[in-house]
PDB file of C-alpha atoms in Angstrom:
ATOM      1  CA  GLU A   1     -22.937  17.243 -52.231  1.00 86.00           C
ATOM      2  CA  GLN A   2     -19.432  18.622 -51.761  1.00 93.00           C
ATOM      3  CA  LEU A   3     -18.760  21.978 -50.104  1.00 95.00           C
ATOM      4  CA  VAL A   4     -15.380  23.697 -50.396  1.00 95.00           C
ATOM      5  CA  GLU A   5     -14.610  26.786 -48.308  1.00 94.00           C
ATOM      6  CA  SER A   6     -12.027  29.471 -48.960  1.00 94.00           C
ATOM      7  CA  GLY A   7     -11.086  32.893 -47.649  1.00 95.00           C
ATOM      8  CA  GLY A   8     -10.084  32.345 -44.056  1.00 93.00           C
ATOM      9  CA  GLY A   9      -7.016  33.938 -42.512  1.00 97.00           C
ATOM     10  CA  LEU A  10      -5.590  36.204 -39.864  1.00 97.00           C
ATOM     11  CA  VAL A  11      -6.953  39.718 -39.329  1.00 98.00           C
ATOM     12  CA  GLN A  12      -6.748  42.368 -36.629  1.00 98.00           C
ATOM     13  CA  ALA A  13      -9.757  43.243 -34.529  1.00 98.00           C
ATOM     14  CA  GLY A  14     -12.021  45.643 -36.392  1.00 98.00           C
ATOM     15  CA  GLY A  15     -10.961  44.250 -39.743  1.00 98.00           C
ATOM     16  CA  SER A  16     -12.890  42.326 -42.397  1.00 98.00           C
ATOM     17  CA  LEU A  17     -12.746  38.960 -44.112  1.00 98.00           C
ATOM     18  CA  ARG A  18     -14.870  37.325 -46.781  1.00 97.00           C
ATOM     19  CA  LEU A  19     -15.468  33.592 -46.816  1.00 98.00           C
ATOM     20  CA  SER A  20     -16.732  31.719 -49.852  1.00 97.00           C
ATOM     21  CA  CYS A  21     -18.209  28.250 -50.222  1.00 96.00           C
ATOM     22  CA  ALA A  22     -18.553  26.442 -53.538  1.00 94.00           C
ATOM     23  CA  ALA A  23     -21.172  23.695 -53.724  1.00 93.00           C
ATOM     24  CA  SER A  24     -21.225  20.803 -56.157  1.00 92.00           C
ATOM     25  CA  GLY A  25     -25.006  20.368 -56.014  1.00 85.00           C
ATOM     26  CA  ARG A  26     -28.176  22.385 -55.439  1.00 82.00           C
ATOM     27  CA  THR A  27     -29.725  22.747 -52.007  1.00 81.00           C
ATOM     28  CA  TYR A  28     -32.452  25.005 -50.667  1.00 86.00           C
ATOM     29  CA  ALA A  29     -30.534  26.318 -47.676  1.00 93.00           C
ATOM     30  CA  MET A  30     -26.856  27.087 -47.292  1.00 94.00           C
ATOM     31  CA  GLY A  31     -25.035  28.776 -44.500  1.00 96.00           C
ATOM     32  CA  TRP A  32     -22.176  28.929 -42.044  1.00 97.00           C
ATOM     33  CA  SER A  33     -21.388  27.642 -38.593  1.00 97.00           C
ATOM     34  CA  ARG A  34     -18.230  27.980 -36.526  1.00 98.00           C
ATOM     35  CA  GLN A  35     -16.372  26.113 -33.843  1.00 98.00           C
ATOM     36  CA  ALA A  36     -13.879  27.653 -31.454  1.00 97.00           C
ATOM     37  CA  PRO A  37     -11.363  25.524 -29.524  1.00 93.00           C
ATOM     38  CA  GLY A  38     -13.045  23.710 -26.641  1.00 95.00           C
ATOM     39  CA  LYS A  39     -16.518  24.840 -27.670  1.00 96.00           C
ATOM     40  CA  GLU A  40     -19.427  23.288 -29.522  1.00 96.00           C
ATOM     41  CA  ARG A  41     -20.132  24.150 -33.134  1.00 96.00           C
ATOM     42  CA  GLU A  42     -22.527  27.091 -33.327  1.00 96.00           C
ATOM     43  CA  PHE A  43     -24.745  28.564 -36.008  1.00 97.00           C
ATOM     44  CA  VAL A  44     -23.637  31.812 -37.665  1.00 98.00           C
ATOM     45  CA  ALA A  45     -25.816  32.599 -40.694  1.00 98.00           C
ATOM     46  CA  ALA A  46     -27.959  30.967 -43.372  1.00 96.00           C
ATOM     47  CA  MET A  47     -29.852  31.822 -46.530  1.00 95.00           C
ATOM     48  CA  LEU A  48     -32.834  30.079 -48.122  1.00 93.00           C
ATOM     49  CA  TRP A  49     -33.224  29.811 -51.873  1.00 86.00           C
ATOM     50  CA  PRO A  50     -35.148  30.982 -53.868  1.00 86.00           C
ATOM     51  CA  SER A  51     -36.822  33.289 -51.327  1.00 89.00           C
ATOM     52  CA  GLY A  52     -33.552  34.887 -50.222  1.00 91.00           C
ATOM     53  CA  MET A  53     -34.689  34.707 -46.615  1.00 95.00           C
ATOM     54  CA  THR A  54     -31.789  34.980 -44.175  1.00 96.00           C
ATOM     55  CA  GLN A  55     -31.156  34.126 -40.543  1.00 96.00           C
ATOM     56  CA  TYR A  56     -28.295  35.256 -38.331  1.00 97.00           C
ATOM     57  CA  ALA A  57     -26.994  34.447 -34.886  1.00 97.00           C
ATOM     58  CA  ASP A  58     -27.474  37.370 -32.497  1.00 97.00           C
ATOM     59  CA  SER A  59     -23.714  37.583 -31.976  1.00 97.00           C
ATOM     60  CA  VAL A  60     -23.073  38.498 -35.633  1.00 98.00           C
ATOM     61  CA  LYS A  61     -26.149  40.552 -36.566  1.00 98.00           C
ATOM     62  CA  GLY A  62     -25.171  43.877 -38.077  1.00 97.00           C
ATOM     63  CA  ARG A  63     -21.580  42.742 -38.673  1.00 98.00           C
ATOM     64  CA  PHE A  64     -21.848  39.697 -40.944  1.00 98.00           C
ATOM     65  CA  THR A  65     -23.735  39.430 -44.237  1.00 98.00           C
ATOM     66  CA  ILE A  66     -24.530  36.235 -46.091  1.00 98.00           C
ATOM     67  CA  SER A  67     -25.063  36.220 -49.841  1.00 96.00           C
ATOM     68  CA  ARG A  68     -25.554  33.642 -52.539  1.00 91.00           C
ATOM     69  CA  ASP A  69     -24.530  33.561 -56.187  1.00 89.00           C
ATOM     70  CA  VAL A  70     -26.907  31.085 -57.781  1.00 84.00           C
ATOM     71  CA  ALA A  71     -25.138  31.112 -61.153  1.00 87.00           C
ATOM     72  CA  LYS A  72     -21.837  30.152 -59.510  1.00 89.00           C
ATOM     73  CA  ASN A  73     -23.550  28.027 -56.839  1.00 89.00           C
ATOM     74  CA  THR A  74     -21.576  29.720 -54.082  1.00 92.00           C
ATOM     75  CA  VAL A  75     -22.487  31.240 -50.731  1.00 95.00           C
ATOM     76  CA  ASP A  76     -20.343  33.987 -49.230  1.00 97.00           C
ATOM     77  CA  LEU A  77     -20.020  35.385 -45.738  1.00 98.00           C
ATOM     78  CA  GLN A  78     -18.830  38.980 -45.478  1.00 98.00           C
ATOM     79  CA  MET A  79     -17.494  39.548 -41.969  1.00 98.00           C
ATOM     80  CA  ASN A  80     -16.934  43.121 -40.815  1.00 98.00           C
ATOM     81  CA  SER A  81     -15.939  44.620 -37.469  1.00 98.00           C
ATOM     82  CA  LEU A  82     -14.350  41.341 -36.474  1.00 98.00           C
ATOM     83  CA  LYS A  83     -13.700  40.635 -32.817  1.00 98.00           C
ATOM     84  CA  PRO A  84     -11.251  38.224 -31.149  1.00 97.00           C
ATOM     85  CA  GLU A  85     -14.249  36.144 -30.045  1.00 97.00           C
ATOM     86  CA  ASP A  86     -15.027  35.498 -33.727  1.00 98.00           C
ATOM     87  CA  THR A  87     -11.891  33.349 -33.900  1.00 98.00           C
ATOM     88  CA  ALA A  88     -12.930  29.840 -34.936  1.00 98.00           C
ATOM     89  CA  VAL A  89     -12.959  27.305 -37.727  1.00 98.00           C
ATOM     90  CA  TYR A  90     -15.811  28.297 -40.020  1.00 98.00           C
ATOM     91  CA  TYR A  91     -17.761  25.548 -41.758  1.00 97.00           C
ATOM     92  CA  CYS A  92     -20.026  25.812 -44.765  1.00 97.00           C
ATOM     93  CA  ALA A  93     -23.294  23.919 -44.365  1.00 96.00           C
ATOM     94  CA  ALA A  94     -26.099  22.763 -46.650  1.00 95.00           C
ATOM     95  CA  ALA A  95     -29.548  21.445 -45.770  1.00 93.00           C
ATOM     96  CA  SER A  96     -33.199  21.554 -46.807  1.00 91.00           C
ATOM     97  CA  SER A  97     -34.289  24.414 -44.540  1.00 91.00           C
ATOM     98  CA  LEU A  98     -33.054  27.381 -42.520  1.00 91.00           C
ATOM     99  CA  ASP A  99     -33.997  25.625 -39.313  1.00 91.00           C
ATOM    100  CA  SER A 100     -31.804  22.677 -40.265  1.00 92.00           C
ATOM    101  CA  ILE A 101     -28.818  24.975 -40.796  1.00 93.00           C
ATOM    102  CA  ALA A 102     -29.488  26.728 -37.480  1.00 92.00           C
ATOM    103  CA  ASN A 103     -29.636  23.362 -35.747  1.00 89.00           C
ATOM    104  CA  THR A 104     -26.070  22.193 -36.318  1.00 85.00           C
ATOM    105  CA  HIS A 105     -27.089  18.597 -35.578  1.00 85.00           C
ATOM    106  CA  ALA A 106     -29.535  18.630 -38.518  1.00 88.00           C
ATOM    107  CA  VAL A 107     -27.152  19.780 -41.277  1.00 92.00           C
ATOM    108  CA  ASP A 108     -26.988  17.418 -44.245  1.00 92.00           C
ATOM    109  CA  TYR A 109     -23.571  18.385 -45.591  1.00 94.00           C
ATOM    110  CA  TRP A 110     -20.487  20.084 -44.167  1.00 96.00           C
ATOM    111  CA  GLY A 111     -17.405  21.570 -45.756  1.00 96.00           C
ATOM    112  CA  GLN A 112     -13.921  20.873 -44.435  1.00 96.00           C
ATOM    113  CA  GLY A 113     -13.668  24.208 -42.603  1.00 96.00           C
ATOM    114  CA  THR A 114     -11.483  27.289 -42.873  1.00 97.00           C
ATOM    115  CA  GLN A 115      -9.650  28.984 -40.009  1.00 97.00           C
ATOM    116  CA  VAL A 116     -10.460  32.568 -39.062  1.00 98.00           C
ATOM    117  CA  THR A 117      -8.199  34.174 -36.476  1.00 98.00           C
ATOM    118  CA  VAL A 118      -8.843  37.677 -35.129  1.00 98.00           C
ATOM    119  CA  SER A 119      -6.016  39.215 -33.142  1.00 97.00           C
ATOM    120  CA  SER A 120      -6.598  41.845 -30.480  1.00 93.00           C
TER     121      SER A 120
END
């Protein structure tokens, strides 16, 4: 399984960005994690297919939305009301369950990461 992210960049606080991840194979759960400098990688959001069930970190609930295009085999992360503390490298993740995505040590596949920088 190969995961390729796109859509990162620099944005001012309060702005929006949309990340996209293209997968080469089919997995039940896909999602996103992030890693800020000097910090551990942390879970952001995940979606389970085919149920459409989603899970979000408390820090992004109400601001970020995960979606999946099954036909294109992509998973997107719409990020609104961005804050400087959202600055990190964002990684696409794939696994067999939501719990595996949420547990960053149990992810089966990772993308290469895309930088998101939010200026104050």
